[in-house]
């Protein structure tokens, strides 16, 4: 039996345990504060991603291949399907 952890298909990195949160923090640290969306816009974008048919395993967007949280945090980021 595999000891590999499995996560729900619709989980974001922030919801994938300590490893996911650490990976997310590493990515987000690369984005300057002035280049980040505000908290409300970030959460709104992620809510749309959570409901999206394009959200794949490992919290990536099947349309663009990005981690959705990494894309959503960027002020100039956009959804490849124009959902946000
Ligand atoms: S970035 Fe757009 S297409 Fe990709 S999962 Fe989020 S809402 Fe869906």
PDB file of N, CA, C and O and ligand atoms in Angstrom:
ATOM      1  N   UNK A   1       0.844  -1.184   0.000  1.00  0.00           N
ATOM      2  CA  UNK A   1       0.000   0.000   0.000  1.00  0.00           C
ATOM      3  C   UNK A   1       0.887   1.243   0.000  1.00  0.00           C
ATOM      4  O   UNK A   1       1.856   1.322   0.726  1.00  0.00           O
ATOM      5  N   UNK A   2       0.539   2.205  -0.831  1.00  0.00           N
ATOM      6  CA  UNK A   2       1.332   3.423  -0.949  1.00  0.00           C
ATOM      7  C   UNK A   2       1.131   4.324   0.265  1.00  0.00           C
ATOM      8  O   UNK A   2       0.037   4.437   0.797  1.00  0.00           O
ATOM      9  N   UNK A   3       2.211   4.968   0.697  1.00  0.00           N
ATOM     10  CA  UNK A   3       2.100   5.912   1.809  1.00  0.00           C
ATOM     11  C   UNK A   3       1.928   7.337   1.290  1.00  0.00           C
ATOM     12  O   UNK A   3       1.849   8.270   2.073  1.00  0.00           O
ATOM     13  N   UNK A   4       1.859   7.470  -0.036  1.00  0.00           N
ATOM     14  CA  UNK A   4       1.700   8.789  -0.624  1.00  0.00           C
ATOM     15  C   UNK A   4       0.340   9.367  -0.259  1.00  0.00           C
ATOM     16  O   UNK A   4      -0.680   8.688  -0.369  1.00  0.00           O
ATOM     17  N   UNK A   5       0.329  10.643   0.174  1.00  0.00           N
ATOM     18  CA  UNK A   5      -0.930  11.285   0.526  1.00  0.00           C
ATOM     19  C   UNK A   5      -1.686  11.661  -0.732  1.00  0.00           C
ATOM     20  O   UNK A   5      -1.098  12.069  -1.716  1.00  0.00           O
ATOM     21  N   UNK A   6      -2.993  11.513  -0.666  1.00  0.00           N
ATOM     22  CA  UNK A   6      -3.833  11.902  -1.796  1.00  0.00           C
ATOM     23  C   UNK A   6      -4.701  13.060  -1.350  1.00  0.00           C
ATOM     24  O   UNK A   6      -5.156  13.105  -0.217  1.00  0.00           O
ATOM     25  N   UNK A   7      -4.912  13.980  -2.266  1.00  0.00           N
ATOM     26  CA  UNK A   7      -5.705  15.157  -1.952  1.00  0.00           C
ATOM     27  C   UNK A   7      -6.884  15.245  -2.901  1.00  0.00           C
ATOM     28  O   UNK A   7      -6.853  14.708  -3.994  1.00  0.00           O
ATOM     29  N   UNK A   8      -7.877  15.932  -2.460  1.00  0.00           N
ATOM     30  CA  UNK A   8      -9.047  16.084  -3.312  1.00  0.00           C
ATOM     31  C   UNK A   8      -8.672  16.898  -4.535  1.00  0.00           C
ATOM     32  O   UNK A   8      -7.798  17.749  -4.507  1.00  0.00           O
ATOM     33  N   UNK A   9      -9.321  16.612  -5.629  1.00  0.00           N
ATOM     34  CA  UNK A   9      -9.010  17.222  -6.910  1.00  0.00           C
ATOM     35  C   UNK A   9      -9.219  18.736  -6.883  1.00  0.00           C
ATOM     36  O   UNK A   9      -8.616  19.466  -7.633  1.00  0.00           O
ATOM     37  N   UNK A  10     -10.084  19.197  -6.011  1.00  0.00           N
ATOM     38  CA  UNK A  10     -10.408  20.621  -5.994  1.00  0.00           C
ATOM     39  C   UNK A  10      -9.696  21.388  -4.893  1.00  0.00           C
ATOM     40  O   UNK A  10     -10.092  22.494  -4.574  1.00  0.00           O
ATOM     41  N   UNK A  11      -8.667  20.800  -4.314  1.00  0.00           N
ATOM     42  CA  UNK A  11      -7.943  21.503  -3.265  1.00  0.00           C
ATOM     43  C   UNK A  11      -6.894  22.438  -3.857  1.00  0.00           C
ATOM     44  O   UNK A  11      -6.240  22.104  -4.832  1.00  0.00           O
ATOM     45  N   UNK A  12      -6.739  23.561  -3.200  1.00  0.00           N
ATOM     46  CA  UNK A  12      -5.684  24.487  -3.569  1.00  0.00           C
ATOM     47  C   UNK A  12      -4.429  24.116  -2.795  1.00  0.00           C
ATOM     48  O   UNK A  12      -4.468  23.305  -1.875  1.00  0.00           O
ATOM     49  N   UNK A  13      -3.312  24.716  -3.164  1.00  0.00           N
ATOM     50  CA  UNK A  13      -2.065  24.411  -2.453  1.00  0.00           C
ATOM     51  C   UNK A  13      -2.195  24.688  -0.961  1.00  0.00           C
ATOM     52  O   UNK A  13      -1.713  23.909  -0.140  1.00  0.00           O
ATOM     53  N   UNK A  14      -2.854  25.789  -0.628  1.00  0.00           N
ATOM     54  CA  UNK A  14      -2.994  26.185   0.777  1.00  0.00           C
ATOM     55  C   UNK A  14      -3.798  25.173   1.585  1.00  0.00           C
ATOM     56  O   UNK A  14      -3.774  25.191   2.815  1.00  0.00           O
ATOM     57  N   UNK A  15      -4.501  24.287   0.890  1.00  0.00           N
ATOM     58  CA  UNK A  15      -5.350  23.295   1.547  1.00  0.00           C
ATOM     59  C   UNK A  15      -4.731  21.894   1.514  1.00  0.00           C
ATOM     60  O   UNK A  15      -5.393  20.927   1.855  1.00  0.00           O
ATOM     61  N   UNK A  16      -3.480  21.810   1.066  1.00  0.00           N
ATOM     62  CA  UNK A  16      -2.833  20.505   0.904  1.00  0.00           C
ATOM     63  C   UNK A  16      -1.779  20.254   1.976  1.00  0.00           C
ATOM     64  O   UNK A  16      -0.681  19.796   1.688  1.00  0.00           O
ATOM     65  N   UNK A  17      -2.108  20.603   3.201  1.00  0.00           N
ATOM     66  CA  UNK A  17      -1.223  20.296   4.312  1.00  0.00           C
ATOM     67  C   UNK A  17       0.001  21.197   4.372  1.00  0.00           C
ATOM     68  O   UNK A  17       0.131  22.175   3.625  1.00  0.00           O
ATOM     69  N   UNK A  18       0.901  20.849   5.263  1.00  0.00           N
ATOM     70  CA  UNK A  18       2.079  21.673   5.522  1.00  0.00           C
ATOM     71  C   UNK A  18       2.951  21.825   4.275  1.00  0.00           C
ATOM     72  O   UNK A  18       3.440  22.908   3.972  1.00  0.00           O
ATOM     73  N   UNK A  19       3.146  20.739   3.536  1.00  0.00           N
ATOM     74  CA  UNK A  19       3.983  20.814   2.337  1.00  0.00           C
ATOM     75  C   UNK A  19       3.395  21.773   1.307  1.00  0.00           C
ATOM     76  O   UNK A  19       4.119  22.554   0.682  1.00  0.00           O
ATOM     77  N   UNK A  20       2.079  21.704   1.119  1.00  0.00           N
ATOM     78  CA  UNK A  20       1.424  22.596   0.172  1.00  0.00           C
ATOM     79  C   UNK A  20       1.559  24.048   0.594  1.00  0.00           C
ATOM     80  O   UNK A  20       1.863  24.920  -0.219  1.00  0.00           O
ATOM     81  N   UNK A  21       1.356  24.298   1.886  1.00  0.00           N
ATOM     82  CA  UNK A  21       1.463  25.678   2.387  1.00  0.00           C
ATOM     83  C   UNK A  21       2.884  26.203   2.250  1.00  0.00           C
ATOM     84  O   UNK A  21       3.101  27.347   1.874  1.00  0.00           O
ATOM     85  N   UNK A  22       3.865  25.352   2.519  1.00  0.00           N
ATOM     86  CA  UNK A  22       5.261  25.785   2.391  1.00  0.00           C
ATOM     87  C   UNK A  22       5.619  26.074   0.934  1.00  0.00           C
ATOM     88  O   UNK A  22       6.302  27.044   0.630  1.00  0.00           O
ATOM     89  N   UNK A  23       5.120  25.238   0.045  1.00  0.00           N
ATOM     90  CA  UNK A  23       5.373  25.448  -1.379  1.00  0.00           C
ATOM     91  C   UNK A  23       4.731  26.754  -1.836  1.00  0.00           C
ATOM     92  O   UNK A  23       5.342  27.546  -2.558  1.00  0.00           O
ATOM     93  N   UNK A  24       3.496  26.989  -1.384  1.00  0.00           N
ATOM     94  CA  UNK A  24       2.803  28.220  -1.748  1.00  0.00           C
ATOM     95  C   UNK A  24       3.555  29.440  -1.223  1.00  0.00           C
ATOM     96  O   UNK A  24       3.758  30.415  -1.949  1.00  0.00           O
ATOM     97  N   UNK A  25       3.978  29.394   0.024  1.00  0.00           N
ATOM     98  CA  UNK A  25       4.704  30.534   0.602  1.00  0.00           C
ATOM     99  C   UNK A  25       5.975  30.831  -0.180  1.00  0.00           C
ATOM    100  O   UNK A  25       6.329  31.988  -0.387  1.00  0.00           O
ATOM    101  N   UNK A  26       6.639  29.788  -0.640  1.00  0.00           N
ATOM    102  CA  UNK A  26       7.859  29.974  -1.433  1.00  0.00           C
ATOM    103  C   UNK A  26       7.536  30.712  -2.732  1.00  0.00           C
ATOM    104  O   UNK A  26       8.210  31.653  -3.113  1.00  0.00           O
ATOM    105  N   UNK A  27       6.463  30.302  -3.391  1.00  0.00           N
ATOM    106  CA  UNK A  27       6.074  30.963  -4.643  1.00  0.00           C
ATOM    107  C   UNK A  27       5.638  32.405  -4.381  1.00  0.00           C
ATOM    108  O   UNK A  27       6.013  33.322  -5.104  1.00  0.00           O
ATOM    109  N   UNK A  28       4.828  32.591  -3.346  1.00  0.00           N
ATOM    110  CA  UNK A  28       4.297  33.931  -3.085  1.00  0.00           C
ATOM    111  C   UNK A  28       5.384  34.909  -2.653  1.00  0.00           C
ATOM    112  O   UNK A  28       5.285  36.105  -2.915  1.00  0.00           O
ATOM    113  N   UNK A  29       6.421  34.388  -2.032  1.00  0.00           N
ATOM    114  CA  UNK A  29       7.520  35.256  -1.591  1.00  0.00           C
ATOM    115  C   UNK A  29       8.215  35.916  -2.781  1.00  0.00           C
ATOM    116  O   UNK A  29       8.867  36.950  -2.636  1.00  0.00           O
ATOM    117  N   UNK A  30       8.071  35.328  -3.949  1.00  0.00           N
ATOM    118  CA  UNK A  30       8.718  35.874  -5.146  1.00  0.00           C
ATOM    119  C   UNK A  30       7.938  37.052  -5.732  1.00  0.00           C
ATOM    120  O   UNK A  30       8.441  37.740  -6.623  1.00  0.00           O
ATOM    121  N   UNK A  31       6.729  37.284  -5.239  1.00  0.00           N
ATOM    122  CA  UNK A  31       5.889  38.369  -5.775  1.00  0.00           C
ATOM    123  C   UNK A  31       6.004  39.580  -4.857  1.00  0.00           C
ATOM    124  O   UNK A  31       5.664  39.502  -3.679  1.00  0.00           O
ATOM    125  N   UNK A  32       6.477  40.693  -5.386  1.00  0.00           N
ATOM    126  CA  UNK A  32       6.599  41.916  -4.595  1.00  0.00           C
ATOM    127  C   UNK A  32       5.222  42.371  -4.124  1.00  0.00           C
ATOM    128  O   UNK A  32       4.228  42.214  -4.842  1.00  0.00           O
ATOM    129  N   UNK A  33       5.186  42.962  -2.944  1.00  0.00           N
ATOM    130  CA  UNK A  33       3.921  43.397  -2.345  1.00  0.00           C
ATOM    131  C   UNK A  33       3.125  44.316  -3.280  1.00  0.00           C
ATOM    132  O   UNK A  33       1.917  44.184  -3.413  1.00  0.00           O
ATOM    133  N   UNK A  34       3.803  45.227  -3.941  1.00  0.00           N
ATOM    134  CA  UNK A  34       3.107  46.162  -4.837  1.00  0.00           C
ATOM    135  C   UNK A  34       2.534  45.473  -6.083  1.00  0.00           C
ATOM    136  O   UNK A  34       1.715  46.050  -6.793  1.00  0.00           O
ATOM    137  N   UNK A  35       2.973  44.266  -6.349  1.00  0.00           N
ATOM    138  CA  UNK A  35       2.481  43.537  -7.522  1.00  0.00           C
ATOM    139  C   UNK A  35       1.379  42.545  -7.161  1.00  0.00           C
ATOM    140  O   UNK A  35       0.911  41.792  -8.015  1.00  0.00           O
ATOM    141  N   UNK A  36       0.968  42.549  -5.882  1.00  0.00           N
ATOM    142  CA  UNK A  36      -0.048  41.593  -5.431  1.00  0.00           C
ATOM    143  C   UNK A  36      -1.453  42.176  -5.452  1.00  0.00           C
ATOM    144  O   UNK A  36      -1.632  43.364  -5.221  1.00  0.00           O
ATOM    145  N   UNK A  37      -2.417  41.330  -5.695  1.00  0.00           N
ATOM    146  CA  UNK A  37      -3.813  41.755  -5.575  1.00  0.00           C
ATOM    147  C   UNK A  37      -4.134  41.964  -4.096  1.00  0.00           C
ATOM    148  O   UNK A  37      -3.446  41.422  -3.228  1.00  0.00           O
ATOM    149  N   UNK A  38      -5.171  42.726  -3.823  1.00  0.00           N
ATOM    150  CA  UNK A  38      -5.576  42.863  -2.424  1.00  0.00           C
ATOM    151  C   UNK A  38      -6.263  41.566  -1.987  1.00  0.00           C
ATOM    152  O   UNK A  38      -6.631  40.732  -2.824  1.00  0.00           O
ATOM    153  N   UNK A  39      -6.392  41.388  -0.687  1.00  0.00           N
ATOM    154  CA  UNK A  39      -6.913  40.132  -0.136  1.00  0.00           C
ATOM    155  C   UNK A  39      -8.302  39.778  -0.673  1.00  0.00           C
ATOM    156  O   UNK A  39      -8.572  38.620  -0.986  1.00  0.00           O
ATOM    157  N   UNK A  40      -9.171  40.784  -0.774  1.00  0.00           N
ATOM    158  CA  UNK A  40     -10.542  40.520  -1.222  1.00  0.00           C
ATOM    159  C   UNK A  40     -10.557  40.013  -2.664  1.00  0.00           C
ATOM    160  O   UNK A  40     -11.255  39.044  -2.993  1.00  0.00           O
ATOM    161  N   UNK A  41      -9.780  40.644  -3.520  1.00  0.00           N
ATOM    162  CA  UNK A  41      -9.731  40.229  -4.928  1.00  0.00           C
ATOM    163  C   UNK A  41      -9.097  38.843  -5.056  1.00  0.00           C
ATOM    164  O   UNK A  41      -9.552  38.002  -5.851  1.00  0.00           O
ATOM    165  N   UNK A  42      -8.070  38.592  -4.255  1.00  0.00           N
ATOM    166  CA  UNK A  42      -7.411  37.286  -4.275  1.00  0.00           C
ATOM    167  C   UNK A  42      -8.392  36.177  -3.905  1.00  0.00           C
ATOM    168  O   UNK A  42      -8.505  35.168  -4.612  1.00  0.00           O
ATOM    169  N   UNK A  43      -9.134  36.395  -2.816  1.00  0.00           N
ATOM    170  CA  UNK A  43     -10.106  35.389  -2.384  1.00  0.00           C
ATOM    171  C   UNK A  43     -11.223  35.199  -3.404  1.00  0.00           C
ATOM    172  O   UNK A  43     -11.672  34.077  -3.643  1.00  0.00           O
ATOM    173  N   UNK A  44     -11.648  36.293  -4.005  1.00  0.00           N
ATOM    174  CA  UNK A  44     -12.710  36.199  -5.016  1.00  0.00           C
ATOM    175  C   UNK A  44     -12.237  35.381  -6.220  1.00  0.00           C
ATOM    176  O   UNK A  44     -12.962  34.540  -6.749  1.00  0.00           O
ATOM    177  N   UNK A  45     -11.005  35.620  -6.635  1.00  0.00           N
ATOM    178  CA  UNK A  45     -10.449  34.844  -7.749  1.00  0.00           C
ATOM    179  C   UNK A  45     -10.363  33.361  -7.394  1.00  0.00           C
ATOM    180  O   UNK A  45     -10.725  32.500  -8.198  1.00  0.00           O
ATOM    181  N   UNK A  46      -9.887  33.089  -6.187  1.00  0.00           N
ATOM    182  CA  UNK A  46      -9.730  31.686  -5.798  1.00  0.00           C
ATOM    183  C   UNK A  46     -11.073  30.983  -5.650  1.00  0.00           C
ATOM    184  O   UNK A  46     -11.185  29.787  -5.929  1.00  0.00           O
ATOM    185  N   UNK A  47     -12.105  31.729  -5.219  1.00  0.00           N
ATOM    186  CA  UNK A  47     -13.440  31.127  -5.144  1.00  0.00           C
ATOM    187  C   UNK A  47     -13.885  30.679  -6.533  1.00  0.00           C
ATOM    188  O   UNK A  47     -14.475  29.608  -6.694  1.00  0.00           O
ATOM    189  N   UNK A  48     -13.598  31.490  -7.521  1.00  0.00           N
ATOM    190  CA  UNK A  48     -13.976  31.120  -8.895  1.00  0.00           C
ATOM    191  C   UNK A  48     -13.172  29.902  -9.360  1.00  0.00           C
ATOM    192  O   UNK A  48     -13.703  28.997 -10.004  1.00  0.00           O
ATOM    193  N   UNK A  49     -11.893  29.881  -9.021  1.00  0.00           N
ATOM    194  CA  UNK A  49     -11.056  28.734  -9.392  1.00  0.00           C
ATOM    195  C   UNK A  49     -11.562  27.445  -8.736  1.00  0.00           C
ATOM    196  O   UNK A  49     -11.599  26.397  -9.370  1.00  0.00           O
ATOM    197  N   UNK A  50     -11.952  27.539  -7.465  1.00  0.00           N
ATOM    198  CA  UNK A  50     -12.442  26.344  -6.758  1.00  0.00           C
ATOM    199  C   UNK A  50     -13.655  25.735  -7.462  1.00  0.00           C
ATOM    200  O   UNK A  50     -13.840  24.527  -7.443  1.00  0.00           O
ATOM    201  N   UNK A  51     -14.467  26.578  -8.067  1.00  0.00           N
ATOM    202  CA  UNK A  51     -15.687  26.109  -8.723  1.00  0.00           C
ATOM    203  C   UNK A  51     -15.460  25.775 -10.197  1.00  0.00           C
ATOM    204  O   UNK A  51     -16.390  25.365 -10.889  1.00  0.00           O
ATOM    205  N   UNK A  52     -14.259  25.930 -10.649  1.00  0.00           N
ATOM    206  CA  UNK A  52     -13.988  25.829 -12.089  1.00  0.00           C
ATOM    207  C   UNK A  52     -13.686  24.398 -12.524  1.00  0.00           C
ATOM    208  O   UNK A  52     -12.968  23.660 -11.838  1.00  0.00           O
ATOM    209  N   UNK A  53     -14.199  24.043 -13.680  1.00  0.00           N
ATOM    210  CA  UNK A  53     -13.947  22.719 -14.246  1.00  0.00           C
ATOM    211  C   UNK A  53     -12.497  22.564 -14.696  1.00  0.00           C
ATOM    212  O   UNK A  53     -12.033  21.454 -14.950  1.00  0.00           O
ATOM    213  N   UNK A  54     -11.786  23.668 -14.776  1.00  0.00           N
ATOM    214  CA  UNK A  54     -10.388  23.638 -15.214  1.00  0.00           C
ATOM    215  C   UNK A  54      -9.399  23.485 -14.057  1.00  0.00           C
ATOM    216  O   UNK A  54      -8.193  23.393 -14.295  1.00  0.00           O
ATOM    217  N   UNK A  55      -9.891  23.484 -12.823  1.00  0.00           N
ATOM    218  CA  UNK A  55      -8.987  23.272 -11.694  1.00  0.00           C
ATOM    219  C   UNK A  55      -8.621  21.803 -11.637  1.00  0.00           C
ATOM    220  O   UNK A  55      -9.472  20.940 -11.456  1.00  0.00           O
ATOM    221  N   UNK A  56      -7.352  21.525 -11.797  1.00  0.00           N
ATOM    222  CA  UNK A  56      -6.899  20.145 -11.848  1.00  0.00           C
ATOM    223  C   UNK A  56      -6.232  19.705 -10.566  1.00  0.00           C
ATOM    224  O   UNK A  56      -6.245  20.408  -9.553  1.00  0.00           O
ATOM    225  N   UNK A  57      -5.636  18.551 -10.623  1.00  0.00           N
ATOM    226  CA  UNK A  57      -4.923  18.041  -9.460  1.00  0.00           C
ATOM    227  C   UNK A  57      -3.707  18.923  -9.196  1.00  0.00           C
ATOM    228  O   UNK A  57      -3.251  19.643 -10.074  1.00  0.00           O
ATOM    229  N   UNK A  58      -3.195  18.862  -7.990  1.00  0.00           N
ATOM    230  CA  UNK A  58      -2.034  19.666  -7.593  1.00  0.00           C
ATOM    231  C   UNK A  58      -2.291  21.163  -7.706  1.00  0.00           C
ATOM    232  O   UNK A  58      -1.349  21.940  -7.873  1.00  0.00           O
ATOM    233  N   UNK A  59      -3.560  21.557  -7.669  1.00  0.00           N
ATOM    234  CA  UNK A  59      -3.921  22.973  -7.605  1.00  0.00           C
ATOM    235  C   UNK A  59      -3.494  23.772  -8.824  1.00  0.00           C
ATOM    236  O   UNK A  59      -3.281  24.974  -8.751  1.00  0.00           O
ATOM    237  N   UNK A  60      -3.362  23.099  -9.953  1.00  0.00           N
ATOM    238  CA  UNK A  60      -2.991  23.818 -11.171  1.00  0.00           C
ATOM    239  C   UNK A  60      -4.212  24.010 -12.065  1.00  0.00           C
ATOM    240  O   UNK A  60      -5.171  23.253 -12.010  1.00  0.00           O
ATOM    241  N   UNK A  61      -4.115  25.030 -12.901  1.00  0.00           N
ATOM    242  CA  UNK A  61      -5.153  25.306 -13.891  1.00  0.00           C
ATOM    243  C   UNK A  61      -4.865  24.462 -15.128  1.00  0.00           C
ATOM    244  O   UNK A  61      -3.756  24.501 -15.666  1.00  0.00           O
ATOM    245  N   UNK A  62      -5.845  23.706 -15.583  1.00  0.00           N
ATOM    246  CA  UNK A  62      -5.641  22.849 -16.749  1.00  0.00           C
ATOM    247  C   UNK A  62      -5.531  23.655 -18.033  1.00  0.00           C
ATOM    248  O   UNK A  62      -5.037  23.150 -19.040  1.00  0.00           O
ATOM    249  N   UNK A  63      -5.951  24.898 -18.007  1.00  0.00           N
ATOM    250  CA  UNK A  63      -5.856  25.733 -19.208  1.00  0.00           C
ATOM    251  C   UNK A  63      -4.465  26.310 -19.408  1.00  0.00           C
ATOM    252  O   UNK A  63      -3.999  26.427 -20.532  1.00  0.00           O
ATOM    253  N   UNK A  64      -3.828  26.676 -18.312  1.00  0.00           N
ATOM    254  CA  UNK A  64      -2.520  27.342 -18.456  1.00  0.00           C
ATOM    255  C   UNK A  64      -1.384  26.607 -17.758  1.00  0.00           C
ATOM    256  O   UNK A  64      -0.218  26.887 -18.037  1.00  0.00           O
ATOM    257  N   UNK A  65      -1.702  25.700 -16.865  1.00  0.00           N
ATOM    258  CA  UNK A  65      -0.656  24.942 -16.175  1.00  0.00           C
ATOM    259  C   UNK A  65      -0.101  25.618 -14.930  1.00  0.00           C
ATOM    260  O   UNK A  65       0.746  25.062 -14.252  1.00  0.00           O
ATOM    261  N   UNK A  66      -0.577  26.836 -14.632  1.00  0.00           N
ATOM    262  CA  UNK A  66      -0.077  27.568 -13.458  1.00  0.00           C
ATOM    263  C   UNK A  66      -0.733  27.050 -12.182  1.00  0.00           C
ATOM    264  O   UNK A  66      -1.865  26.571 -12.214  1.00  0.00           O
ATOM    265  N   UNK A  67      -0.035  27.212 -11.064  1.00  0.00           N
ATOM    266  CA  UNK A  67      -0.712  27.082  -9.781  1.00  0.00           C
ATOM    267  C   UNK A  67      -1.681  28.251  -9.699  1.00  0.00           C
ATOM    268  O   UNK A  67      -1.289  29.405  -9.896  1.00  0.00           O
ATOM    269  N   UNK A  68      -2.949  27.963  -9.428  1.00  0.00           N
ATOM    270  CA  UNK A  68      -3.947  29.034  -9.484  1.00  0.00           C
ATOM    271  C   UNK A  68      -3.688  30.119  -8.436  1.00  0.00           C
ATOM    272  O   UNK A  68      -3.941  31.293  -8.694  1.00  0.00           O
ATOM    273  N   UNK A  69      -3.171  29.729  -7.269  1.00  0.00           N
ATOM    274  CA  UNK A  69      -2.900  30.743  -6.242  1.00  0.00           C
ATOM    275  C   UNK A  69      -1.781  31.694  -6.694  1.00  0.00           C
ATOM    276  O   UNK A  69      -1.815  32.878  -6.417  1.00  0.00           O
ATOM    277  N   UNK A  70      -0.807  31.151  -7.374  1.00  0.00           N
ATOM    278  CA  UNK A  70       0.297  31.970  -7.874  1.00  0.00           C
ATOM    279  C   UNK A  70      -0.210  32.945  -8.936  1.00  0.00           C
ATOM    280  O   UNK A  70       0.175  34.102  -8.975  1.00  0.00           O
ATOM    281  N   UNK A  71      -1.084  32.476  -9.782  1.00  0.00           N
ATOM    282  CA  UNK A  71      -1.648  33.342 -10.826  1.00  0.00           C
ATOM    283  C   UNK A  71      -2.586  34.381 -10.217  1.00  0.00           C
ATOM    284  O   UNK A  71      -2.567  35.542 -10.598  1.00  0.00           O
ATOM    285  N   UNK A  72      -3.406  33.952  -9.259  1.00  0.00           N
ATOM    286  CA  UNK A  72      -4.411  34.844  -8.683  1.00  0.00           C
ATOM    287  C   UNK A  72      -3.813  35.952  -7.825  1.00  0.00           C
ATOM    288  O   UNK A  72      -4.395  37.030  -7.716  1.00  0.00           O
ATOM    289  N   UNK A  73      -2.657  35.715  -7.242  1.00  0.00           N
ATOM    290  CA  UNK A  73      -2.073  36.725  -6.353  1.00  0.00           C
ATOM    291  C   UNK A  73      -1.483  37.897  -7.137  1.00  0.00           C
ATOM    292  O   UNK A  73      -1.304  38.990  -6.596  1.00  0.00           O
ATOM    293  N   UNK A  74      -1.220  37.690  -8.397  1.00  0.00           N
ATOM    294  CA  UNK A  74      -0.573  38.734  -9.181  1.00  0.00           C
ATOM    295  C   UNK A  74      -1.593  39.746  -9.705  1.00  0.00           C
ATOM    296  O   UNK A  74      -2.549  39.373 -10.381  1.00  0.00           O
ATOM    297  N   UNK A  75      -1.358  41.003  -9.353  1.00  0.00           N
ATOM    298  CA  UNK A  75      -2.268  42.076  -9.749  1.00  0.00           C
ATOM    299  C   UNK A  75      -2.545  42.032 -11.261  1.00  0.00           C
ATOM    300  O   UNK A  75      -3.654  42.234 -11.712  1.00  0.00           O
ATOM    301  N   UNK A  76      -1.519  41.749 -12.023  1.00  0.00           N
ATOM    302  CA  UNK A  76      -1.668  41.734 -13.485  1.00  0.00           C
ATOM    303  C   UNK A  76      -2.036  40.345 -14.005  1.00  0.00           C
ATOM    304  O   UNK A  76      -2.085  40.125 -15.218  1.00  0.00           O
ATOM    305  N   UNK A  77      -2.266  39.417 -13.076  1.00  0.00           N
ATOM    306  CA  UNK A  77      -2.643  38.059 -13.499  1.00  0.00           C
ATOM    307  C   UNK A  77      -4.050  38.052 -14.061  1.00  0.00           C
ATOM    308  O   UNK A  77      -4.866  38.922 -13.760  1.00  0.00           O
ATOM    309  N   UNK A  78      -4.323  37.088 -14.897  1.00  0.00           N
ATOM    310  CA  UNK A  78      -5.676  36.967 -15.449  1.00  0.00           C
ATOM    311  C   UNK A  78      -5.975  35.497 -15.680  1.00  0.00           C
ATOM    312  O   UNK A  78      -5.079  34.675 -15.804  1.00  0.00           O
ATOM    313  N   UNK A  79      -7.251  35.221 -15.723  1.00  0.00           N
ATOM    314  CA  UNK A  79      -7.701  33.859 -15.973  1.00  0.00           C
ATOM    315  C   UNK A  79      -7.663  33.587 -17.481  1.00  0.00           C
ATOM    316  O   UNK A  79      -8.181  34.394 -18.253  1.00  0.00           O
ATOM    317  N   UNK A  80      -7.096  32.475 -17.896  1.00  0.00           N
ATOM    318  CA  UNK A  80      -7.044  32.178 -19.330  1.00  0.00           C
ATOM    319  C   UNK A  80      -8.426  31.979 -19.954  1.00  0.00           C
ATOM    320  O   UNK A  80      -8.585  32.123 -21.165  1.00  0.00           O
ATOM    321  N   UNK A  81      -9.424  31.701 -19.106  1.00  0.00           N
ATOM    322  CA  UNK A  81     -10.802  31.537 -19.604  1.00  0.00           C
ATOM    323  C   UNK A  81     -11.629  32.795 -19.377  1.00  0.00           C
ATOM    324  O   UNK A  81     -12.841  32.783 -19.572  1.00  0.00           O
ATOM    325  N   UNK A  82     -10.988  33.842 -18.880  1.00  0.00           N
ATOM    326  CA  UNK A  82     -11.641  35.139 -18.629  1.00  0.00           C
ATOM    327  C   UNK A  82     -12.748  35.053 -17.584  1.00  0.00           C
ATOM    328  O   UNK A  82     -13.735  35.777 -17.649  1.00  0.00           O
ATOM    329  N   UNK A  83     -12.588  34.127 -16.616  1.00  0.00           N
ATOM    330  CA  UNK A  83     -13.555  34.048 -15.521  1.00  0.00           C
ATOM    331  C   UNK A  83     -13.272  35.127 -14.476  1.00  0.00           C
ATOM    332  O   UNK A  83     -14.131  35.473 -13.696  1.00  0.00           O
ATOM    333  N   UNK A  84     -12.073  35.606 -14.415  1.00  0.00           N
ATOM    334  CA  UNK A  84     -11.729  36.745 -13.564  1.00  0.00           C
ATOM    335  C   UNK A  84     -10.620  37.538 -14.202  1.00  0.00           C
ATOM    336  O   UNK A  84     -10.010  37.144 -15.137  1.00  0.00           O
TER     337      UNK A  84
HETATM  338  S1  LIG B   1      -7.467  30.376 -13.668  1.00  0.00           S
HETATM  339 FE1  LIG B   1      -9.481  30.473 -14.682  1.00  0.00          FE
HETATM  340  S2  LIG B   1      -9.597  28.642 -16.000  1.00  0.00           S
HETATM  341 FE2  LIG B   1      -7.941  28.324 -14.492  1.00  0.00          FE
HETATM  342  S3  LIG B   1      -8.910  27.249 -12.766  1.00  0.00           S
HETATM  343 FE3  LIG B   1      -8.985  29.442 -12.290  1.00  0.00          FE
HETATM  344  S4  LIG B   1     -10.991  30.144 -13.051  1.00  0.00           S
HETATM  345 FE4  LIG B   1     -10.542  28.161 -14.021  1.00  0.00          FE
END
